[in-house]
PDB file of C-alpha atoms in Angstrom:
ATOM      1  CA  MET A   1      40.578  64.496 -48.922  1.00 62.00           C
ATOM      2  CA  MET A   2      39.702  63.759 -45.620  1.00 80.00           C
ATOM      3  CA  THR A   3      41.662  66.525 -42.722  1.00 92.00           C
ATOM      4  CA  MET A   4      43.386  64.928 -40.230  1.00 95.00           C
ATOM      5  CA  LEU A   5      44.765  66.713 -36.968  1.00 97.00           C
ATOM      6  CA  THR A   6      47.179  64.203 -35.314  1.00 98.00           C
ATOM      7  CA  PHE A   7      48.075  65.218 -31.362  1.00 98.00           C
ATOM      8  CA  ALA A   8      51.565  64.112 -30.053  1.00 98.00           C
ATOM      9  CA  GLU A   9      52.095  62.973 -26.548  1.00 98.00           C
ATOM     10  CA  PRO A  10      51.583  65.592 -24.052  1.00 98.00           C
ATOM     11  CA  VAL A  11      55.016  67.028 -22.562  1.00 99.00           C
ATOM     12  CA  LEU A  12      55.739  68.898 -19.346  1.00 98.00           C
ATOM     13  CA  LEU A  13      56.669  72.457 -20.005  1.00 98.00           C
ATOM     14  CA  LYS A  14      59.529  71.977 -17.423  1.00 98.00           C
ATOM     15  CA  ASP A  15      60.865  69.288 -18.838  1.00 99.00           C
ATOM     16  CA  HIS A  16      61.784  71.538 -22.306  1.00 99.00           C
ATOM     17  CA  PHE A  17      62.330  74.938 -20.761  1.00 99.00           C
ATOM     18  CA  LEU A  18      63.541  77.515 -17.931  1.00 98.00           C
ATOM     19  CA  MET A  19      60.653  78.898 -16.575  1.00 97.00           C
ATOM     20  CA  PRO A  20      61.659  81.348 -13.720  1.00 97.00           C
ATOM     21  CA  ALA A  21      59.640  82.488 -10.974  1.00 96.00           C
ATOM     22  CA  ASP A  22      58.056  86.001 -10.467  1.00 97.00           C
ATOM     23  CA  THR A  23      58.699  86.805  -7.194  1.00 96.00           C
ATOM     24  CA  THR A  24      57.497  90.512  -7.347  1.00 96.00           C
ATOM     25  CA  PRO A  25      54.722  91.131  -4.525  1.00 96.00           C
ATOM     26  CA  TRP A  26      51.268  91.072  -5.640  1.00 96.00           C
ATOM     27  CA  PRO A  27      49.270  92.269  -2.847  1.00 95.00           C
ATOM     28  CA  ALA A  28      46.028  93.545  -4.339  1.00 96.00           C
ATOM     29  CA  VAL A  29      45.136  89.676  -5.747  1.00 96.00           C
ATOM     30  CA  GLY A  30      41.622  88.698  -3.939  1.00 93.00           C
ATOM     31  CA  THR A  31      40.781  92.433  -3.487  1.00 95.00           C
ATOM     32  CA  GLY A  32      39.127  93.490  -6.372  1.00 95.00           C
ATOM     33  CA  ALA A  33      42.303  95.465  -7.771  1.00 96.00           C
ATOM     34  CA  ALA A  34      44.735  92.945  -9.050  1.00 97.00           C
ATOM     35  CA  TYR A  35      44.560  94.180 -12.437  1.00 96.00           C
ATOM     36  CA  VAL A  36      44.520  97.780 -13.664  1.00 92.00           C
ATOM     37  CA  GLY A  37      42.992  99.069 -16.921  1.00 89.00           C
ATOM     38  CA  THR A  38      45.228 101.033 -19.515  1.00 80.00           C
ATOM     39  CA  LYS A  39      44.678 102.060 -23.327  1.00 74.00           C
ATOM     40  CA  PRO A  40      46.313  98.905 -25.253  1.00 75.00           C
ATOM     41  CA  GLY A  41      44.717  96.239 -22.632  1.00 87.00           C
ATOM     42  CA  MET A  42      44.512  94.753 -18.637  1.00 92.00           C
ATOM     43  CA  THR A  43      47.816  94.841 -16.659  1.00 91.00           C
ATOM     44  CA  PRO A  44      48.675  93.239 -13.116  1.00 93.00           C
ATOM     45  CA  ALA A  45      49.226  95.543 -10.677  1.00 93.00           C
ATOM     46  CA  ARG A  46      52.604  94.648  -9.413  1.00 92.00           C
ATOM     47  CA  ASP A  47      56.287  95.485 -10.538  1.00 91.00           C
ATOM     48  CA  ARG A  48      57.845  94.118 -13.652  1.00 91.00           C
ATOM     49  CA  ALA A  49      58.956  90.099 -13.313  1.00 94.00           C
ATOM     50  CA  PRO A  50      62.613  90.147 -12.571  1.00 95.00           C
ATOM     51  CA  PHE A  51      62.862  88.148 -16.243  1.00 95.00           C
ATOM     52  CA  ARG A  52      61.473  91.061 -17.605  1.00 92.00           C
ATOM     53  CA  THR A  53      60.804  89.900 -21.117  1.00 92.00           C
ATOM     54  CA  GLN A  54      58.112  87.388 -22.410  1.00 93.00           C
ATOM     55  CA  ALA A  55      61.195  85.575 -24.125  1.00 94.00           C
ATOM     56  CA  HIS A  56      63.030  85.337 -20.893  1.00 94.00           C
ATOM     57  CA  GLY A  57      60.330  83.714 -18.791  1.00 96.00           C
ATOM     58  CA  MET A  58      60.298  80.285 -21.290  1.00 97.00           C
ATOM     59  CA  LEU A  59      63.580  80.048 -22.027  1.00 98.00           C
ATOM     60  CA  PRO A  60      64.109  76.691 -24.119  1.00 98.00           C
ATOM     61  CA  ARG A  61      66.596  74.026 -23.154  1.00 98.00           C
ATOM     62  CA  SER A  62      66.202  71.238 -25.153  1.00 99.00           C
ATOM     63  CA  GLU A  63      65.644  70.137 -29.255  1.00 98.00           C
ATOM     64  CA  TYR A  64      61.734  70.166 -28.635  1.00 98.00           C
ATOM     65  CA  GLY A  65      61.893  73.351 -27.350  1.00 99.00           C
ATOM     66  CA  GLU A  66      63.706  74.784 -29.857  1.00 98.00           C
ATOM     67  CA  SER A  67      61.851  73.649 -32.604  1.00 98.00           C
ATOM     68  CA  LEU A  68      58.339  75.326 -31.552  1.00 98.00           C
ATOM     69  CA  ALA A  69      59.819  78.428 -32.801  1.00 98.00           C
ATOM     70  CA  LYS A  70      59.021  77.005 -36.119  1.00 96.00           C
ATOM     71  CA  THR A  71      56.090  74.628 -35.484  1.00 96.00           C
ATOM     72  CA  TYR A  72      52.630  75.618 -36.150  1.00 94.00           C
ATOM     73  CA  GLY A  73      48.862  73.764 -35.938  1.00 95.00           C
ATOM     74  CA  LEU A  74      46.429  73.536 -32.785  1.00 97.00           C
ATOM     75  CA  TYR A  75      48.083  73.515 -29.582  1.00 99.00           C
ATOM     76  CA  VAL A  76      46.595  72.917 -25.691  1.00 99.00           C
ATOM     77  CA  LEU A  77      47.916  74.088 -22.730  1.00 99.00           C
ATOM     78  CA  ALA A  78      47.001  71.869 -19.677  1.00 98.00           C
ATOM     79  CA  PHE A  79      47.079  73.182 -15.850  1.00 98.00           C
ATOM     80  CA  GLY A  80      46.487  72.173 -12.560  1.00 94.00           C
ATOM     81  CA  GLY A  81      44.778  68.933 -11.609  1.00 84.00           C
ATOM     82  CA  GLY A  82      47.452  67.985  -9.027  1.00 81.00           C
ATOM     83  CA  GLN A  83      49.100  69.819  -6.324  1.00 79.00           C
ATOM     84  CA  GLY A  84      46.430  71.456  -5.265  1.00 85.00           C
ATOM     85  CA  LEU A  85      45.784  73.854  -8.197  1.00 93.00           C
ATOM     86  CA  THR A  86      42.964  74.102 -10.325  1.00 91.00           C
ATOM     87  CA  PRO A  87      42.627  72.452 -13.875  1.00 95.00           C
ATOM     88  CA  SER A  88      41.874  74.444 -16.554  1.00 98.00           C
ATOM     89  CA  ILE A  89      42.680  74.108 -20.619  1.00 98.00           C
ATOM     90  CA  TYR A  90      43.168  76.583 -22.861  1.00 99.00           C
ATOM     91  CA  VAL A  91      42.858  75.888 -26.760  1.00 99.00           C
ATOM     92  CA  GLY A  92      44.561  78.113 -29.791  1.00 98.00           C
ATOM     93  CA  ILE A  93      45.706  77.866 -33.159  1.00 97.00           C
ATOM     94  CA  THR A  94      48.696  79.135 -34.445  1.00 94.00           C
ATOM     95  CA  VAL A  95      49.167  80.549 -38.332  1.00 87.00           C
ATOM     96  CA  ARG A  96      51.611  83.164 -38.082  1.00 90.00           C
ATOM     97  CA  GLU A  97      53.132  83.071 -35.106  1.00 94.00           C
ATOM     98  CA  SER A  98      54.740  80.144 -34.002  1.00 97.00           C
ATOM     99  CA  VAL A  99      53.448  77.637 -31.065  1.00 98.00           C
ATOM    100  CA  LEU A 100      56.668  79.073 -29.001  1.00 98.00           C
ATOM    101  CA  VAL A 101      55.531  82.834 -29.775  1.00 97.00           C
ATOM    102  CA  ARG A 102      51.878  81.619 -28.250  1.00 97.00           C
ATOM    103  CA  ILE A 103      52.941  79.816 -25.449  1.00 98.00           C
ATOM    104  CA  ARG A 104      55.449  82.531 -23.750  1.00 97.00           C
ATOM    105  CA  LYS A 105      52.230  85.281 -23.927  1.00 96.00           C
ATOM    106  CA  HIS A 106      49.829  82.352 -21.953  1.00 97.00           C
ATOM    107  CA  ARG A 107      52.989  81.541 -19.431  1.00 98.00           C
ATOM    108  CA  VAL A 108      52.933  85.370 -18.060  1.00 96.00           C
ATOM    109  CA  LYS A 109      49.040  85.700 -18.444  1.00 97.00           C
ATOM    110  CA  ALA A 110      48.890  82.133 -15.978  1.00 98.00           C
ATOM    111  CA  THR A 111      50.977  84.093 -13.286  1.00 98.00           C
ATOM    112  CA  GLY A 112      49.589  87.492 -13.808  1.00 96.00           C
ATOM    113  CA  SER A 113      53.060  88.591 -14.419  1.00 95.00           C
ATOM    114  CA  HIS A 114      53.872  92.020 -15.651  1.00 93.00           C
ATOM    115  CA  VAL A 115      56.786  92.369 -18.406  1.00 90.00           C
ATOM    116  CA  GLY A 116      56.239  95.787 -19.795  1.00 78.00           C
ATOM    117  CA  GLY A 117      58.653  98.820 -19.292  1.00 67.00           C
ATOM    118  CA  ARG A 118      56.930 100.249 -16.228  1.00 59.00           C
ATOM    119  CA  ALA A 119      54.600  99.164 -13.427  1.00 51.00           C
ATOM    120  CA  ASP A 120      51.863 101.818 -14.285  1.00 52.00           C
ATOM    121  CA  VAL A 121      51.748 101.232 -18.273  1.00 55.00           C
ATOM    122  CA  TYR A 122      50.234  97.877 -20.517  1.00 56.00           C
ATOM    123  CA  GLY A 123      52.704  95.240 -19.103  1.00 65.00           C
ATOM    124  CA  GLY A 124      53.415  93.647 -22.259  1.00 79.00           C
ATOM    125  CA  VAL A 125      50.531  91.180 -22.787  1.00 89.00           C
ATOM    126  CA  ASN A 126      46.798  91.667 -22.602  1.00 92.00           C
ATOM    127  CA  HIS A 127      45.697  89.898 -19.547  1.00 95.00           C
ATOM    128  CA  THR A 128      42.003  88.686 -20.889  1.00 95.00           C
ATOM    129  CA  GLU A 129      38.913  88.247 -18.963  1.00 96.00           C
ATOM    130  CA  ARG A 130      39.136  84.690 -17.861  1.00 97.00           C
ATOM    131  CA  TRP A 131      42.685  84.730 -17.276  1.00 98.00           C
ATOM    132  CA  ARG A 132      42.934  87.076 -14.859  1.00 97.00           C
ATOM    133  CA  PRO A 133      40.807  85.278 -11.858  1.00 97.00           C
ATOM    134  CA  PHE A 134      42.353  82.091 -13.506  1.00 98.00           C
ATOM    135  CA  ALA A 135      45.820  83.772 -12.498  1.00 98.00           C
ATOM    136  CA  GLU A 136      44.723  85.458  -9.015  1.00 98.00           C
ATOM    137  CA  GLN A 137      43.431  82.103  -8.310  1.00 97.00           C
ATOM    138  CA  ARG A 138      46.498  79.696  -9.213  1.00 97.00           C
ATOM    139  CA  HIS A 139      48.744  82.820  -7.471  1.00 97.00           C
ATOM    140  CA  ILE A 140      46.634  82.132  -3.929  1.00 96.00           C
ATOM    141  CA  GLU A 141      47.149  78.424  -4.224  1.00 96.00           C
ATOM    142  CA  HIS A 142      50.779  78.771  -4.677  1.00 95.00           C
ATOM    143  CA  ALA A 143      50.651  80.685  -1.051  1.00 91.00           C
ATOM    144  CA  GLY A 144      53.832  81.623  -1.493  1.00 88.00           C
ATOM    145  CA  ARG A 145      55.863  78.954  -2.882  1.00 93.00           C
ATOM    146  CA  PRO A 146      57.360  79.919  -6.650  1.00 92.00           C
ATOM    147  CA  ASP A 147      55.304  79.316  -9.273  1.00 95.00           C
ATOM    148  CA  GLN A 148      57.191  77.989 -12.713  1.00 96.00           C
ATOM    149  CA  CYS A 149      54.745  76.015 -13.802  1.00 97.00           C
ATOM    150  CA  ALA A 150      55.893  72.899 -13.327  1.00 96.00           C
ATOM    151  CA  ASP A 151      52.141  71.591 -13.865  1.00 97.00           C
ATOM    152  CA  VAL A 152      51.441  72.928 -16.857  1.00 98.00           C
ATOM    153  CA  ARG A 153      51.642  70.180 -19.883  1.00 98.00           C
ATOM    154  CA  LEU A 154      51.641  71.098 -23.893  1.00 99.00           C
ATOM    155  CA  LEU A 155      49.774  69.032 -26.666  1.00 99.00           C
ATOM    156  CA  VAL A 156      50.479  70.239 -30.292  1.00 98.00           C
ATOM    157  CA  GLY A 157      48.376  68.760 -32.913  1.00 98.00           C
ATOM    158  CA  GLN A 158      49.107  69.394 -36.464  1.00 94.00           C
ATOM    159  CA  LEU A 159      47.040  68.721 -39.553  1.00 93.00           C
ATOM    160  CA  SER A 160      47.376  66.364 -42.446  1.00 86.00           C
ATOM    161  CA  LEU A 161      47.944  68.879 -44.914  1.00 76.00           C
ATOM    162  CA  PRO A 162      51.437  70.613 -46.016  1.00 68.00           C
ATOM    163  CA  VAL A 163      50.905  73.730 -43.996  1.00 62.00           C
ATOM    164  CA  ALA A 164      48.884  74.655 -41.057  1.00 64.00           C
ATOM    165  CA  GLU A 165      46.042  75.774 -43.206  1.00 79.00           C
ATOM    166  CA  GLY A 166      44.108  78.565 -40.820  1.00 89.00           C
ATOM    167  CA  ALA A 167      40.488  77.294 -41.819  1.00 91.00           C
ATOM    168  CA  PRO A 168      40.683  73.908 -40.900  1.00 93.00           C
ATOM    169  CA  LEU A 169      42.582  74.421 -37.662  1.00 95.00           C
ATOM    170  CA  ARG A 170      39.613  77.121 -36.647  1.00 95.00           C
ATOM    171  CA  ARG A 171      37.072  74.220 -37.714  1.00 96.00           C
ATOM    172  CA  PHE A 172      39.070  72.207 -35.091  1.00 97.00           C
ATOM    173  CA  GLU A 173      39.477  74.871 -32.405  1.00 98.00           C
ATOM    174  CA  ALA A 174      35.962  75.557 -32.025  1.00 97.00           C
ATOM    175  CA  SER A 175      35.002  72.014 -32.771  1.00 98.00           C
ATOM    176  CA  LEU A 176      37.080  71.649 -29.145  1.00 98.00           C
ATOM    177  CA  CYS A 177      35.961  74.676 -27.477  1.00 98.00           C
ATOM    178  CA  SER A 178      32.336  73.707 -28.091  1.00 97.00           C
ATOM    179  CA  ASP A 179      32.718  70.220 -27.137  1.00 97.00           C
ATOM    180  CA  GLN A 180      31.407  69.061 -30.268  1.00 96.00           C
ATOM    181  CA  ASP A 181      30.108  65.425 -29.915  1.00 95.00           C
ATOM    182  CA  GLY A 182      31.767  65.297 -27.051  1.00 96.00           C
ATOM    183  CA  VAL A 183      35.052  66.137 -27.658  1.00 97.00           C
ATOM    184  CA  LEU A 184      36.256  68.283 -25.229  1.00 97.00           C
ATOM    185  CA  LYS A 185      35.220  66.017 -22.777  1.00 96.00           C
ATOM    186  CA  GLN A 186      37.099  63.389 -24.004  1.00 97.00           C
ATOM    187  CA  LEU A 187      39.927  65.374 -24.158  1.00 98.00           C
ATOM    188  CA  LYS A 188      39.274  66.397 -20.750  1.00 97.00           C
ATOM    189  CA  GLU A 189      39.200  62.401 -19.406  1.00 96.00           C
ATOM    190  CA  MET A 190      42.508  61.818 -21.162  1.00 97.00           C
ATOM    191  CA  LEU A 191      44.215  64.718 -19.087  1.00 97.00           C
ATOM    192  CA  TRP A 192      42.340  64.718 -16.105  1.00 95.00           C
ATOM    193  CA  SER A 193      41.042  61.125 -15.092  1.00 89.00           C
ATOM    194  CA  GLY A 194      38.037  61.249 -12.713  1.00 81.00           C
ATOM    195  CA  ALA A 195      38.198  65.096 -12.691  1.00 81.00           C
ATOM    196  CA  ALA A 196      37.009  66.245 -16.014  1.00 82.00           C
ATOM    197  CA  ARG A 197      33.999  68.415 -15.010  1.00 83.00           C
ATOM    198  CA  ARG A 198      35.907  70.356 -12.794  1.00 91.00           C
ATOM    199  CA  VAL A 199      38.222  71.916 -15.465  1.00 96.00           C
ATOM    200  CA  SER A 200      37.058  75.160 -16.830  1.00 96.00           C
ATOM    201  CA  LEU A 201      38.456  76.703 -20.440  1.00 98.00           C
ATOM    202  CA  LEU A 202      40.361  79.612 -20.956  1.00 98.00           C
ATOM    203  CA  THR A 203      39.971  80.305 -24.396  1.00 98.00           C
ATOM    204  CA  GLU A 204      37.809  83.673 -24.982  1.00 95.00           C
ATOM    205  CA  LYS A 205      37.592  83.538 -28.357  1.00 90.00           C
ATOM    206  CA  HIS A 206      36.987  81.007 -31.679  1.00 93.00           C
ATOM    207  CA  GLY A 207      35.240  80.225 -34.597  1.00 91.00           C
ATOM    208  CA  LYS A 208      31.285  79.476 -35.280  1.00 90.00           C
ATOM    209  CA  ALA A 209      32.078  76.954 -38.079  1.00 91.00           C
ATOM    210  CA  PHE A 210      32.493  73.597 -36.636  1.00 94.00           C
ATOM    211  CA  ALA A 211      34.426  70.500 -38.141  1.00 94.00           C
ATOM    212  CA  GLY A 212      32.646  69.056 -40.708  1.00 90.00           C
ATOM    213  CA  ASP A 213      31.713  65.663 -42.540  1.00 84.00           C
ATOM    214  CA  GLY A 214      35.579  63.663 -42.881  1.00 83.00           C
ATOM    215  CA  MET A 215      37.483  66.062 -40.473  1.00 94.00           C
ATOM    216  CA  ARG A 216      39.181  63.574 -37.401  1.00 96.00           C
ATOM    217  CA  ILE A 217      40.828  63.825 -34.962  1.00 98.00           C
ATOM    218  CA  VAL A 218      43.506  61.234 -33.915  1.00 98.00           C
ATOM    219  CA  PHE A 219      44.905  61.510 -29.968  1.00 99.00           C
ATOM    220  CA  TRP A 220      48.362  60.730 -29.090  1.00 98.00           C
ATOM    221  CA  ASN A 221      47.201  57.140 -27.204  1.00 98.00           C
ATOM    222  CA  GLY A 222      45.009  55.745 -30.265  1.00 97.00           C
ATOM    223  CA  GLN A 223      41.664  57.188 -29.764  1.00 98.00           C
ATOM    224  CA  THR A 224      39.929  59.348 -32.110  1.00 97.00           C
ATOM    225  CA  LYS A 225      36.782  61.631 -33.107  1.00 96.00           C
ATOM    226  CA  VAL A 226      35.421  61.490 -36.630  1.00 95.00           C
ATOM    227  CA  PHE A 227      33.029  64.628 -36.621  1.00 94.00           C
ATOM    228  CA  SER A 228      29.724  63.656 -38.930  1.00 85.00           C
TER     229      SER A 228
END
């Protein structure tokens, strides 16, 4: 049976979530000391965000937003490209955690927010290698303006299978992240027409097995990618 991943149309997160800004000072940005290491991972060198937790950093305000708590599959976050913000893309999969759980973590990473109990301990989310310079650059580009992720788009892709099986999702993720047969470039061109070359990939780890013969991606606008 042919395995197909179908993407729904991109949505702006701001249309479906309330995302309070992190207004805490972050004086170490750009100095090489914007993050500190703790035993569980890296955390921003700043006070705890006013929204305090991952969940309070993204509050659903639509049926679609609420539905993501029970949605699984492959998801893409598209940042910037307008408003003077550097364009970046993240590709991830969800099998055990829902899309909502995952994107709440990424929202915290994108704004370099601390959501731990104290400023000197692990901040609730491990801010990994590619996210750290991205968040610093994003903070600088906002130039004091509140960052409520107004530019961020979400795409959700789901399998033509009864459940979100991990193996085919990992293959599609690897194919996208590795630009197999030009599929990542194709997606970038759809999301950032004319600016695809400037889009950096935030995904750090993915599987090595790619989508195989008969697997295909169907995009929201009718474009497809069939893998061989």
